[in-house]
Coordinates of C-alpha atoms in Angstrom, one line a residue:
X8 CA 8.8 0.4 34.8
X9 CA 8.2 -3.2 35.3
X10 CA 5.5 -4.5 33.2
X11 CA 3.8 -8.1 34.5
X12 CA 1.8 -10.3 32.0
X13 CA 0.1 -13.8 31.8
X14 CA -0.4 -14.0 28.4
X15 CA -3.5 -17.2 27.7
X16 CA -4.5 -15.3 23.7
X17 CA -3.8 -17.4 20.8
X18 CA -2.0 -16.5 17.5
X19 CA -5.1 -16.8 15.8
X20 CA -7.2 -14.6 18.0
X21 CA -4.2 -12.0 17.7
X22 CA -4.2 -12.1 14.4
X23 CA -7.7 -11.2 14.1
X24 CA -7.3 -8.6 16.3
X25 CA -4.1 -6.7 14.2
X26 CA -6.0 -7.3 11.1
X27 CA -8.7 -5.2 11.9
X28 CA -6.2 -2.2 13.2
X29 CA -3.6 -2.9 10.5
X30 CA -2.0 -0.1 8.7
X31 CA 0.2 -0.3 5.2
X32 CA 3.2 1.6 5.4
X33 CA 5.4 0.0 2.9
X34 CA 6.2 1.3 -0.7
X35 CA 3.9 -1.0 -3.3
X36 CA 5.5 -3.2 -4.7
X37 CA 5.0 -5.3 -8.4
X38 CA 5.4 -8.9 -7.1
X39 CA 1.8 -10.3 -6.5
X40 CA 0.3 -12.8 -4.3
X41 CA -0.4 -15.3 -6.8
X42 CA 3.1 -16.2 -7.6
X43 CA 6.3 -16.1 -5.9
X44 CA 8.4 -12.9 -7.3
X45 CA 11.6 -13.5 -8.5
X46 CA 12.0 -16.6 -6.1
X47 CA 12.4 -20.0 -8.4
X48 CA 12.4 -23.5 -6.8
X49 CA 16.6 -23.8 -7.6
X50 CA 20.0 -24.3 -5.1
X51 CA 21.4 -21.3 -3.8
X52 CA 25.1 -21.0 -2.8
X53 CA 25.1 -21.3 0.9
X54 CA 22.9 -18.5 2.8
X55 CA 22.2 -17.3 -0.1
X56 CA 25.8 -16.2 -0.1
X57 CA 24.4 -13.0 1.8
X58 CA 27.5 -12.4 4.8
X59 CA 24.6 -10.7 6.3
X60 CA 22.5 -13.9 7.0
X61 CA 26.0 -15.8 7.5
X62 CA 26.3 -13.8 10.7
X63 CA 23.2 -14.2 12.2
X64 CA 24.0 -17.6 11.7
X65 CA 26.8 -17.1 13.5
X66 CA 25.2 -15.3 16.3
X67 CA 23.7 -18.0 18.1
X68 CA 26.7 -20.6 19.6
X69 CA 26.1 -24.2 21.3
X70 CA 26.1 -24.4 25.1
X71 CA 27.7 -27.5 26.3
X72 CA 25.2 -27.5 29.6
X73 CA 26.5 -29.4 32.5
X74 CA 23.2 -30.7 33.3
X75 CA 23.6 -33.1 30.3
X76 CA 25.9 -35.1 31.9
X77 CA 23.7 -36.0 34.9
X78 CA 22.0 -39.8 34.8
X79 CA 18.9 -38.2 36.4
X80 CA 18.4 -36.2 33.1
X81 CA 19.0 -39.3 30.8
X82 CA 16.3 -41.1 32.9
X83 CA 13.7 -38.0 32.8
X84 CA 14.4 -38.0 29.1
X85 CA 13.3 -41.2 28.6
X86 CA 10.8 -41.5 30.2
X87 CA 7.6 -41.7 27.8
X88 CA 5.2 -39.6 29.2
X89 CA 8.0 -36.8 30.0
X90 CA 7.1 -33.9 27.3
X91 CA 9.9 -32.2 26.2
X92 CA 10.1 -28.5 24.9
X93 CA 11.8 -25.9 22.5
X94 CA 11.8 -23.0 24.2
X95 CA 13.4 -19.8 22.9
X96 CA 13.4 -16.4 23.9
X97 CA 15.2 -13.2 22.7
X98 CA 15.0 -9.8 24.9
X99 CA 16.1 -6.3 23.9
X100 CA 16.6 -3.7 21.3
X101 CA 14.7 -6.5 18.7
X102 CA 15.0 -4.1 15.7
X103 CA 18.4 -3.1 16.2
X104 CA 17.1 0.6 16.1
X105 CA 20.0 3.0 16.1
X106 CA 17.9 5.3 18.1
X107 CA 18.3 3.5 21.0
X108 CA 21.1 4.9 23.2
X109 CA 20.4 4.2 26.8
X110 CA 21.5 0.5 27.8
X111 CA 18.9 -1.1 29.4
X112 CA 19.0 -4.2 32.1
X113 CA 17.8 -7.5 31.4
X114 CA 19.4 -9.5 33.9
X115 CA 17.1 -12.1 35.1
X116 CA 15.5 -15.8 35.9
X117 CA 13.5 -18.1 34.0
X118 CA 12.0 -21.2 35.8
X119 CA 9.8 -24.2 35.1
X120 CA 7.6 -25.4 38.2
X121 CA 8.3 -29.0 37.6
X122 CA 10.5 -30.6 35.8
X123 CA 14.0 -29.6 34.3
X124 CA 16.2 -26.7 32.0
X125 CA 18.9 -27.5 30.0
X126 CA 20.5 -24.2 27.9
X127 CA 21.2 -25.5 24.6
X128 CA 22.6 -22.2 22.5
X129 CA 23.5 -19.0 23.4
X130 CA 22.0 -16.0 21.3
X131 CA 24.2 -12.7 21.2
X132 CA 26.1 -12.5 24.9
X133 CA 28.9 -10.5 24.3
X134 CA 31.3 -11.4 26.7
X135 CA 32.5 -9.1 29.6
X136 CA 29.1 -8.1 29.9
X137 CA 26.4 -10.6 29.6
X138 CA 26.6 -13.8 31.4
X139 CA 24.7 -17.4 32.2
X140 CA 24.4 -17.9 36.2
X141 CA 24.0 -21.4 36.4
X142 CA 23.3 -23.5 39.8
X143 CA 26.2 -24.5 41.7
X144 CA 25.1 -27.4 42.7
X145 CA 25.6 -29.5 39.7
X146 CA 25.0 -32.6 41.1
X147 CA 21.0 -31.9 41.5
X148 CA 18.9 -31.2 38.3
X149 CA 18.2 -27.7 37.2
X150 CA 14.8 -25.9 37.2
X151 CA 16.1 -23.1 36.2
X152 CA 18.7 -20.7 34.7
X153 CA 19.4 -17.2 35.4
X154 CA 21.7 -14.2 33.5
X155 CA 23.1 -11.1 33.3
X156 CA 22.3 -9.1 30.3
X157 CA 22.3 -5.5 29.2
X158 CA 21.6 -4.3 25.4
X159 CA 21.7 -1.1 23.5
X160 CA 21.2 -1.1 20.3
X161 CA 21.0 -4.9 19.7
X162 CA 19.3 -7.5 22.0
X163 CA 20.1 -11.2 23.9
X164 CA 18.7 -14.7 24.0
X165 CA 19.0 -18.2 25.2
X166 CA 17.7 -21.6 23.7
X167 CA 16.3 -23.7 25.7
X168 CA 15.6 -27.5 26.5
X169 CA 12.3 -27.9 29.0
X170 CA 11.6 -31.5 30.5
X171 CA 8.4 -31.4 32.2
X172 CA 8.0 -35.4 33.8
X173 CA 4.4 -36.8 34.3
X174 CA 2.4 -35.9 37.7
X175 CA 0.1 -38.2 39.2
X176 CA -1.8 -35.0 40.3
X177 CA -3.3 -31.5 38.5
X178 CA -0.5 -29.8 39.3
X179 CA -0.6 -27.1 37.1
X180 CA 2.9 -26.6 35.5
X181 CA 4.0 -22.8 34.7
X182 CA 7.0 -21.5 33.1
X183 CA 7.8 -17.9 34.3
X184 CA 10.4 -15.0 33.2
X185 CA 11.2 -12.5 35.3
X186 CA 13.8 -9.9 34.7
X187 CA 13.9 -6.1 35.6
X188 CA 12.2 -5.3 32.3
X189 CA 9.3 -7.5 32.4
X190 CA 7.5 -10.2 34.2
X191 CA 5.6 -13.0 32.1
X192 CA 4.3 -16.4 32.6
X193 CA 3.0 -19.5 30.3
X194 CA 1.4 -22.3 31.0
X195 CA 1.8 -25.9 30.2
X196 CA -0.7 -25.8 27.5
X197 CA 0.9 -22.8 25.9
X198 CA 4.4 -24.4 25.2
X199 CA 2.4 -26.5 22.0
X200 CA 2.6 -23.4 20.3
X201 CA 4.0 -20.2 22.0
X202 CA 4.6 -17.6 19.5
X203 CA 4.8 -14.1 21.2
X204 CA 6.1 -11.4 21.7
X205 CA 5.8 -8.2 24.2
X206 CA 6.6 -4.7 23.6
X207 CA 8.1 -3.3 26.6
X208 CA 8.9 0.4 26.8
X209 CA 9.8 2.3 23.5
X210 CA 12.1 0.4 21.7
X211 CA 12.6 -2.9 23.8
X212 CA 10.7 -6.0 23.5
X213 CA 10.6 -9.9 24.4
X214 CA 10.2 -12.3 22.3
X215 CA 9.3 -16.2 22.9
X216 CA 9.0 -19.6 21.3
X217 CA 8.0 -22.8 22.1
X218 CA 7.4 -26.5 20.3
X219 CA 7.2 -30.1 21.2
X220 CA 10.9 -31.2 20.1
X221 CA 9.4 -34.7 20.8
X222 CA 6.6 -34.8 19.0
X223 CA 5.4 -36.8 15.3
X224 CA 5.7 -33.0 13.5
X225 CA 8.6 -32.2 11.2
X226 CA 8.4 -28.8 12.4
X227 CA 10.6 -25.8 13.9
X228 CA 11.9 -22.2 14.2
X229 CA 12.5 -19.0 11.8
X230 CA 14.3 -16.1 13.0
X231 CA 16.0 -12.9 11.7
X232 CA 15.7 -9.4 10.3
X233 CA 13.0 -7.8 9.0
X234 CA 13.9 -4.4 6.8
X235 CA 13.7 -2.9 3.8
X236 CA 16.5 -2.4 1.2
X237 CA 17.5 0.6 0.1
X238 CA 14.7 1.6 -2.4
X239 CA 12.1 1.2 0.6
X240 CA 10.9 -2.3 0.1
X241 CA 10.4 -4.8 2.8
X242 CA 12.9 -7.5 3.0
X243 CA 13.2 -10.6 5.2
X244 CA 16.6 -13.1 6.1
X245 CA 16.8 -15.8 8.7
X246 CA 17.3 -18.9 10.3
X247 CA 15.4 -22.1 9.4
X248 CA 15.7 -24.4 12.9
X249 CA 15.2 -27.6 13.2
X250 CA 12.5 -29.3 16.1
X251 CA 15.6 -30.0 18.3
X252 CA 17.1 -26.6 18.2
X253 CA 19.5 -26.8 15.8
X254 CA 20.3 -24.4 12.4
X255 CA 19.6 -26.6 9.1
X256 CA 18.8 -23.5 7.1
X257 CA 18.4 -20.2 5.7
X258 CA 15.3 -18.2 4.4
X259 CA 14.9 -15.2 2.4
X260 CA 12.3 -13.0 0.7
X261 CA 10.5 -9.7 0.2
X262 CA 7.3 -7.8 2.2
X263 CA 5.1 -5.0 1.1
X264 CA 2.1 -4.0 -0.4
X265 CA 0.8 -5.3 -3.9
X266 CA -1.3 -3.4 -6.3
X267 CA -4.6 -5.1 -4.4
X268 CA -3.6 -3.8 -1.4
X269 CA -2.5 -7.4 -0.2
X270 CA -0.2 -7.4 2.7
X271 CA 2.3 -10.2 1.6
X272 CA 5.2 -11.9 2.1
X273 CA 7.1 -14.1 -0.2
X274 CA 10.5 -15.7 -0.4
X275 CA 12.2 -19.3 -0.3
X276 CA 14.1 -21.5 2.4
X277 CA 17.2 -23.5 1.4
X278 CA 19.0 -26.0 3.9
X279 CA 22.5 -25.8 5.0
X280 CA 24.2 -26.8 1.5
X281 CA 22.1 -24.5 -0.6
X282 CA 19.8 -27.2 -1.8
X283 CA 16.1 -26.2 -2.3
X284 CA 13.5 -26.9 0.1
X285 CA 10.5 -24.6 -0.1
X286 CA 8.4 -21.9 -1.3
X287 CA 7.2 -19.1 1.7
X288 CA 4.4 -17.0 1.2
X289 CA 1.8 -15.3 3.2
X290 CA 0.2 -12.1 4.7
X291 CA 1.7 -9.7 7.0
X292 CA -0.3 -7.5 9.6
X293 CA 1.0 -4.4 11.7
X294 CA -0.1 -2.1 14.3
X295 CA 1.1 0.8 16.3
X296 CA 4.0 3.2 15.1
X297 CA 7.1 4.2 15.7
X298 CA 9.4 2.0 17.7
X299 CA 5.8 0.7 18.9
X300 CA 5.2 -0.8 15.8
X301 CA 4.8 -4.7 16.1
X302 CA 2.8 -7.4 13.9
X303 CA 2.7 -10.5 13.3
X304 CA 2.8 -13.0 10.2
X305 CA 0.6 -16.1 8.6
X306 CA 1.4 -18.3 5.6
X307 CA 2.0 -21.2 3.6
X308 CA 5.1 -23.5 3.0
X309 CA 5.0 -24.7 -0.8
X310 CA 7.4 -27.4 -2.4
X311 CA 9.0 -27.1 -6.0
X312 CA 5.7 -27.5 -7.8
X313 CA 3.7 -24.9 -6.0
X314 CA 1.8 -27.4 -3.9
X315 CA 1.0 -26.1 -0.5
X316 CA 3.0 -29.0 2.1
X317 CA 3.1 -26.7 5.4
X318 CA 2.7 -23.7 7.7
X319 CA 4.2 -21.0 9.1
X320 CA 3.6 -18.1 11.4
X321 CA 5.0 -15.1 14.0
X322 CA 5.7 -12.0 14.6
X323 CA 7.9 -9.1 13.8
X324 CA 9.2 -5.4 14.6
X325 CA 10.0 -3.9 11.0
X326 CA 13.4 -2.5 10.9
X327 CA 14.2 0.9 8.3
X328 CA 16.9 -0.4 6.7
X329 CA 18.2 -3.7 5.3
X330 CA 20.5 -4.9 8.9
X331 CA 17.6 -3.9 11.4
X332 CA 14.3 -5.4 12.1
X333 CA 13.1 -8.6 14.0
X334 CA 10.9 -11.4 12.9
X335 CA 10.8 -15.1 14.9
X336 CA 8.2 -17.8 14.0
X337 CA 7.2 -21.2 13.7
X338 CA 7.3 -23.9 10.6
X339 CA 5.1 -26.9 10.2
X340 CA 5.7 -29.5 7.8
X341 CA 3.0 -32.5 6.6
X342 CA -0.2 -33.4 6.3
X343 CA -1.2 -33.0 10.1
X344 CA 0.2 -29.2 9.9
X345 CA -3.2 -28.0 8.7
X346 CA -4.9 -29.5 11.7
X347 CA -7.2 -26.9 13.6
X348 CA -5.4 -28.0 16.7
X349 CA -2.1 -26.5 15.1
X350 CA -3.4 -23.7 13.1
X351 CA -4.9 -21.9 15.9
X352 CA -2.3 -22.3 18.3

């Protein structure tokens, strides 16, 4: 059945909300909150030289949009007051649950009210079967793009560029999904800091993004799997993305339960070479169970002398073993990062 959302809650408020209907369900482990495990502020070979986080890496490839050639882009672009947008989102079988047999249709549109879309990356089509539609007419700009897409037992996605011009009225400017699955849409004031995601059926889920890729923040993306290994202790790998999109990194680290009781999760980011970059650390909160089991993610960013320098948040279906699970979130890097403004988006 077709589920229909507008979704106006804030991270913080959901995280409030989990906390209180939290439940532990991961082995204890002996790494506490008030260091950082077996993580040490020292290069790494590249991705940690785990093939595992080398192909979700690989997973996501550039889209050479035609829209990018058209002067009327260039000149919306560059216009000053034209706000411009990260926008991701990744549908399907999230957790990569085995269990999952019966494909499921995600074919669908997403379109921004004013303004225009520009597909940067392409996450996961396999090709025969999932598809981009884009707008014929190539000579006008888009406001839109549209796609086939069907997943089993692993899911789809699309980066995205959003160019929303200046109005002269109070226009109210929207950006809605719609696919078979699952109907949602965000408002102008939610793109700051979109960080959601929606459980849709048993199994299947939708999961967004968004950032200012304009703005004075040296901030970003996280994305990938969130398992255990095979002793039963939470593990976490991903990509570190840059404000315009791009992969400049890798992350890794551990989740579970500490003697306290503390719901944590610690680890370390490196950038593309292998070189260093930060400390991760934070609390983890869950609810539901079962392939309804979603949470959602808080913490700090800490440089090579424990200093906190950032933030970072989002959400995440655990995953039973060490290649399934889902997490996607945002980074914040610099003095303006602990902001309210930022915080509580």
């Amino acid at each position: 059945m077709k589920r229909i959302f507008i979704l106006l809650v804030s991270l913080a408020a959901v995280l409030g909300v989990i906390a209180g209907c939290s439940s532990t369900t991961t082995p204890t482990s002996d790494v506490t909150v008030e260091d950082f495990g077996t993580y040490t502020a020292t290069d790494e070979a590249p991705a940690f030289g785990d093939p595992d986080l080398k192909a979700i890496a690989a997973e996501e490839v550039v889209f050479d949009d035609p829209a990018v050639q058209l002067p009327a882009l260039d000149s919306l672009e560059n216009l000053d007051s034209s706000a411009i947008y990260c926008f991701r989102m990744v549908w399907g079988n999230l957790a990569a649950d085995t269990g999952v047999t019966t494909p499921t249709d995600w074919s669908g549109k997403l379109t921004l009210s004013r303004g225009a879309v520009v597909v940067t990356r392409i996450i996961r089509f396999e090709p025969g079967q999932d598809s981009l539609v884009l707008d014929s007419n190539v000579s006008s700009l888009p406001n839109s793009v549209a796609w086939v897409s069907t997943t089993t037992v692993c899911s789809d996605g699309l980066a995205l560029r959003l160019i929303v011009p200046p109005s002269p009225t109070d226009e109210i400017v929207t950006v809605a999904f719609e696919s078979s699955q699952l109907s949602v849409t965000f408002s102008l004031d939610q793109l700051d800091g979109l960080d959601t995601m929606v459980v849709v059926g048993f199994g299947n889920a939708a999961s967004f993004q968004s950032f200012r890729c304009d703005g004075g923040y040296r901030h970003g993306a996280l994305a990938g799997v969130w398992g255990r290994d095979t002793t039963g202790l939470g593990v976490f790998y991903g990509t570190w993305i840059s404000n315009n999109g791009m992969i400049i990194g890798t992350v890794k680290g551990d989740w579970g339960t500490d003697s306290l009781g503390h719901q944590y999760f610690v680890g370390k980011y490196i950038n593309e070479t292998g070189r260093f970059e930060g400390f991760v650390k934070g609390n983890w909160y869950l609810r539901g169970q079962g392939k309804q089991a979603a949470g959602h993610f808080a913490g700090l960013i800490y440089d090579a002398d424990k200093e906190p320098i950032g933030v970072l948040k989002g959400h995440f279906k655990p995953g039973n073993s060490r290649r399934t699970g889902y997490f996607a979130g945002r980074w914040c890097v610099g003095g303006d990062c602990f902001a309210t403004p930022y915080l509580e988006e």
